[in-house]
mmCIF file of C-alpha atoms in Angstrom:
data_model
loop_
_atom_site.group_PDB
_atom_site.id
_atom_site.type_symbol
_atom_site.label_atom_id
_atom_site.label_comp_id
_atom_site.label_asym_id
_atom_site.label_seq_id
_atom_site.Cartn_x
_atom_site.Cartn_y
_atom_site.Cartn_z
ATOM 1 C CA MET A 530 -74.647 14.455 -104.270
ATOM 2 C CA ASP A 531 -75.318 11.640 -101.849
ATOM 3 C CA THR A 532 -73.079 8.663 -101.105
ATOM 4 C CA THR A 533 -74.992 6.327 -103.434
ATOM 5 C CA GLN A 534 -74.516 8.649 -106.407
ATOM 6 C CA LEU A 535 -70.836 9.132 -105.600
ATOM 7 C CA ASN A 536 -70.384 5.376 -105.315
ATOM 8 C CA LEU A 537 -71.940 4.886 -108.759
ATOM 9 C CA ILE A 538 -69.649 7.545 -110.271
ATOM 10 C CA ALA A 539 -66.579 5.972 -108.626
ATOM 11 C CA GLN A 540 -67.558 2.401 -109.623
ATOM 12 C CA LYS A 541 -68.108 3.434 -113.235
ATOM 13 C CA ARG A 542 -64.771 5.276 -113.446
ATOM 14 C CA ALA A 543 -62.892 2.452 -111.711
ATOM 15 C CA LYS A 544 -64.317 -0.099 -114.156
ATOM 16 C CA GLN A 545 -63.269 2.130 -117.071
ATOM 17 C CA CYS A 546 -59.742 2.377 -115.673
ATOM 18 C CA PHE A 547 -59.576 -1.384 -115.114
ATOM 19 C CA ALA A 548 -60.678 -2.011 -118.705
ATOM 20 C CA VAL A 549 -58.029 0.367 -120.095
ATOM 21 C CA ALA A 550 -55.257 -1.118 -117.920
ATOM 22 C CA GLU A 551 -56.246 -4.714 -118.687
ATOM 23 C CA ARG A 552 -56.259 -3.988 -122.425
ATOM 24 C CA LYS A 553 -52.965 -2.056 -122.487
ATOM 25 C CA LEU A 554 -51.077 -4.316 -120.064
ATOM 26 C CA ASN A 555 -52.677 -7.620 -121.069
ATOM 27 C CA ILE A 556 -53.237 -8.437 -117.386
ATOM 28 C CA ARG A 557 -56.508 -9.411 -115.741
ATOM 29 C CA ILE A 558 -57.002 -8.715 -112.046
ATOM 30 C CA PRO A 559 -60.266 -8.709 -110.096
ATOM 31 C CA PHE A 560 -61.899 -5.481 -108.934
ATOM 32 C CA HIS A 561 -63.506 -5.751 -105.493
ATOM 33 C CA GLY A 562 -65.264 -2.391 -105.404
ATOM 34 C CA ILE A 563 -65.144 1.029 -103.794
ATOM 35 C CA LYS A 564 -65.198 1.833 -100.079
ATOM 36 C CA PHE A 565 -65.364 5.271 -98.534
ATOM 37 C CA PHE A 566 -63.543 6.575 -95.475
ATOM 38 C CA GLU A 567 -63.588 9.928 -93.687
ATOM 39 C CA LYS A 568 -61.576 12.231 -91.412
ATOM 40 C CA SER A 569 -58.278 12.036 -93.264
ATOM 41 C CA SER A 570 -56.225 14.160 -95.631
ATOM 42 C CA PHE A 571 -55.540 11.182 -97.942
ATOM 43 C CA ALA A 572 -57.562 11.234 -101.156
ATOM 44 C CA GLY A 573 -57.467 7.475 -101.494
ATOM 45 C CA TYR A 574 -55.538 4.284 -100.976
ATOM 46 C CA VAL A 575 -55.397 0.604 -101.867
ATOM 47 C CA ILE A 576 -53.907 -2.371 -100.051
ATOM 48 C CA PRO A 577 -52.980 -4.728 -102.910
ATOM 49 C CA ALA A 578 -51.757 -7.486 -100.605
ATOM 50 C CA ARG A 579 -55.199 -7.685 -98.980
ATOM 51 C CA ASP A 580 -57.720 -7.061 -101.750
ATOM 52 C CA ASN A 581 -58.419 -4.982 -104.831
ATOM 53 C CA VAL A 582 -60.702 -2.453 -103.158
ATOM 54 C CA VAL A 583 -60.233 1.229 -103.926
ATOM 55 C CA HIS A 584 -60.708 3.290 -100.755
ATOM 56 C CA LEU A 585 -61.737 6.919 -101.334
ATOM 57 C CA ASN A 586 -62.079 9.876 -98.986
ATOM 58 C CA LEU A 587 -65.804 10.659 -99.063
ATOM 59 C CA GLY A 588 -65.502 14.275 -97.901
ATOM 60 C CA LEU A 589 -62.807 15.130 -100.436
ATOM 61 C CA PHE A 590 -64.638 13.242 -103.191
ATOM 62 C CA LYS A 591 -67.824 15.246 -102.574
ATOM 63 C CA LYS A 592 -65.865 18.489 -102.940
ATOM 64 C CA ASN A 593 -63.686 17.367 -105.894
ATOM 65 C CA VAL A 594 -65.581 14.865 -108.053
ATOM 66 C CA GLU A 595 -63.815 15.789 -111.305
ATOM 67 C CA PHE A 596 -60.359 15.564 -109.727
ATOM 68 C CA PHE A 597 -61.156 12.127 -108.290
ATOM 69 C CA GLU A 598 -62.433 10.861 -111.640
ATOM 70 C CA ARG A 599 -59.469 12.280 -113.552
ATOM 71 C CA ASP A 600 -56.613 11.645 -111.085
ATOM 72 C CA THR A 601 -57.333 9.846 -107.818
ATOM 73 C CA ILE A 602 -59.155 6.769 -109.106
ATOM 74 C CA PRO A 603 -56.594 6.053 -111.880
ATOM 75 C CA HIS A 604 -53.786 6.724 -109.350
ATOM 76 C CA GLU A 605 -55.094 4.050 -106.984
ATOM 77 C CA ILE A 606 -55.826 1.556 -109.747
ATOM 78 C CA ALA A 607 -52.290 2.087 -111.082
ATOM 79 C CA HIS A 608 -51.081 0.794 -107.698
ATOM 80 C CA LEU A 609 -53.079 -2.421 -108.134
ATOM 81 C CA PHE A 610 -51.700 -3.065 -111.614
ATOM 82 C CA ALA A 611 -48.137 -2.113 -110.640
ATOM 83 C CA ASP A 612 -48.371 -4.581 -107.768
ATOM 84 C CA ALA A 613 -49.605 -7.318 -110.110
ATOM 85 C CA ILE A 614 -46.735 -6.625 -112.534
ATOM 86 C CA ASN A 615 -44.146 -6.597 -109.739
ATOM 87 C CA LYS A 616 -45.405 -9.885 -108.279
ATOM 88 C CA ARG A 617 -45.008 -11.540 -111.669
ATOM 89 C CA ARG A 618 -41.461 -10.203 -111.919
ATOM 90 C CA ARG A 619 -40.717 -10.924 -108.236
ATOM 91 C CA ARG A 620 -39.727 -7.319 -107.716
ATOM 92 C CA ASN A 621 -40.309 -5.047 -104.749
ATOM 93 C CA GLU A 622 -39.698 -1.410 -105.571
ATOM 94 C CA GLY A 623 -41.976 0.556 -103.264
ATOM 95 C CA HIS A 624 -45.441 1.995 -103.475
ATOM 96 C CA HIS A 625 -44.673 4.866 -105.868
ATOM 97 C CA GLY A 626 -41.834 3.160 -107.718
ATOM 98 C CA LYS A 627 -40.876 2.836 -111.377
ATOM 99 C CA THR A 628 -43.654 0.406 -112.287
ATOM 100 C CA TRP A 629 -46.393 2.574 -110.755
ATOM 101 C CA LYS A 630 -44.974 5.636 -112.534
ATOM 102 C CA ALA A 631 -44.920 3.734 -115.828
ATOM 103 C CA VAL A 632 -48.554 2.631 -115.399
ATOM 104 C CA MET A 633 -49.621 6.200 -114.593
ATOM 105 C CA THR A 634 -47.793 7.597 -117.623
ATOM 106 C CA ASN A 635 -48.171 4.865 -120.249
ATOM 107 C CA VAL A 636 -51.579 3.452 -119.360
ATOM 108 C CA PHE A 637 -53.493 6.449 -118.030
ATOM 109 C CA GLY A 638 -51.527 9.297 -119.626
ATOM 110 C CA LEU A 639 -51.197 11.047 -116.269
ATOM 111 C CA GLU A 640 -48.318 12.695 -114.477
ATOM 112 C CA PRO A 641 -47.254 10.287 -111.705
ATOM 113 C CA LYS A 642 -47.818 12.627 -108.769
ATOM 114 C CA ARG A 643 -47.520 11.078 -105.327
ATOM 115 C CA CYS A 644 -49.690 13.571 -103.399
ATOM 116 C CA HIS A 645 -52.643 15.815 -104.071
ATOM 117 C CA ASP A 646 -52.945 19.493 -103.199
ATOM 118 C CA LEU A 647 -56.676 19.558 -102.484
ATOM 119 C CA ASP A 648 -58.073 21.773 -99.748
ATOM 120 C CA VAL A 649 -58.724 19.450 -96.793
ATOM 121 C CA THR A 650 -60.360 22.121 -94.607
ATOM 122 C CA GLY A 651 -63.340 20.602 -92.826
ATOM 123 C CA VAL A 652 -62.520 17.127 -94.136
ATOM 124 C CA ALA A 653 -59.355 16.049 -92.360
ATOM 125 C CA LYS A 654 -59.194 15.784 -88.613
ATOM 126 C CA LYS A 655 -56.704 18.041 -86.890
ATOM 127 C CA THR A 656 -53.631 16.094 -85.856
ATOM 128 C CA LYS A 657 -50.705 17.015 -83.705
ATOM 129 C CA LYS A 658 -47.378 17.390 -85.443
ATOM 130 C CA PHE A 659 -43.898 17.061 -84.010
ATOM 131 C CA LYS A 660 -40.690 18.701 -85.122
ATOM 132 C CA TYR A 661 -37.529 16.593 -85.450
ATOM 133 C CA ILE A 662 -34.081 17.411 -86.765
ATOM 134 C CA CYS A 663 -31.298 15.498 -88.453
ATOM 135 C CA LYS A 664 -27.854 16.661 -89.567
ATOM 136 C CA CYS A 665 -29.183 18.598 -92.548
ATOM 137 C CA GLN A 666 -32.775 19.767 -91.992
ATOM 138 C CA LYS A 667 -35.968 19.922 -89.925
ATOM 139 C CA HIS A 668 -38.654 17.234 -90.278
ATOM 140 C CA ILE A 669 -42.333 17.413 -89.357
ATOM 141 C CA VAL A 670 -43.808 14.046 -88.340
ATOM 142 C CA SER A 671 -47.238 12.753 -87.331
ATOM 143 C CA THR A 672 -48.289 11.567 -83.890
ATOM 144 C CA ARG A 673 -48.059 7.952 -85.054
ATOM 145 C CA THR A 674 -44.475 8.352 -86.266
ATOM 146 C CA HIS A 675 -43.537 10.326 -83.152
ATOM 147 C CA ASN A 676 -44.939 7.581 -80.906
ATOM 148 C CA LYS A 677 -43.036 4.873 -82.797
ATOM 149 C CA ILE A 678 -39.787 6.795 -82.430
ATOM 150 C CA GLN A 679 -40.347 7.530 -78.738
ATOM 151 C CA SER A 680 -41.232 3.909 -77.908
ATOM 152 C CA LYS A 681 -38.175 2.785 -79.876
ATOM 153 C CA GLU A 682 -40.477 0.620 -82.013
ATOM 154 C CA SER A 683 -38.925 2.221 -85.094
ATOM 155 C CA THR A 684 -36.028 4.425 -86.031
ATOM 156 C CA TYR A 685 -36.378 6.969 -88.777
ATOM 157 C CA ARG A 686 -33.542 8.340 -90.868
ATOM 158 C CA CYS A 687 -33.373 11.349 -93.128
ATOM 159 C CA ARG A 688 -33.515 10.327 -96.783
ATOM 160 C CA ASN A 689 -31.004 13.042 -97.576
ATOM 161 C CA CYS A 690 -28.177 12.656 -95.015
ATOM 162 C CA LEU A 691 -29.207 9.227 -93.615
ATOM 163 C CA SER A 692 -28.790 10.367 -89.989
ATOM 164 C CA SER A 693 -31.354 9.454 -87.315
ATOM 165 C CA LEU A 694 -34.076 11.945 -86.457
ATOM 166 C CA THR A 695 -33.872 13.670 -83.059
ATOM 167 C CA PHE A 696 -36.953 15.090 -81.315
ATOM 168 C CA LEU A 697 -36.993 18.879 -81.107
ATOM 169 C CA CYS A 698 -40.499 20.013 -80.008
ATOM 170 C CA ASN A 699 -44.284 19.672 -80.260
ATOM 171 C CA MET A 700 -46.012 21.875 -82.801
ATOM 172 C CA GLN A 701 -49.366 23.525 -82.189
#
């Protein structure tokens, strides 16, 4: 399938999801379309504060059309509606918080899974990883996170023991 066909499939499914969510939640929000990106392991993303565009990984979509229609597109649209609900209630609970989980479950009838387990071979670019430790475990972080820690732009803490992460080694 070419990009035009995939875009039509994604647009149609997104509009269906919007219609279901608008009807069940009694909320109207604009849909600003689909955009594709490449060279990443993410299946998709949205940036609700900026616009209501659903960004999809073209390479993964080509290899997993049914999964994207069934899971990824509703997952991203659930973020847009959860954000709209949270703004109305003046609540900030995080990207995969209670409201998003409720939209996934109650509106789309899907398990609110945060990550996919699709094969990203040949789709995602190879990235360096770095090993860090805290008081209770090892952590693997991306180059971006590693650079933020090293430049002291950010500090990262373990969610489990709340101690700061300490650099251990590069991973190959």
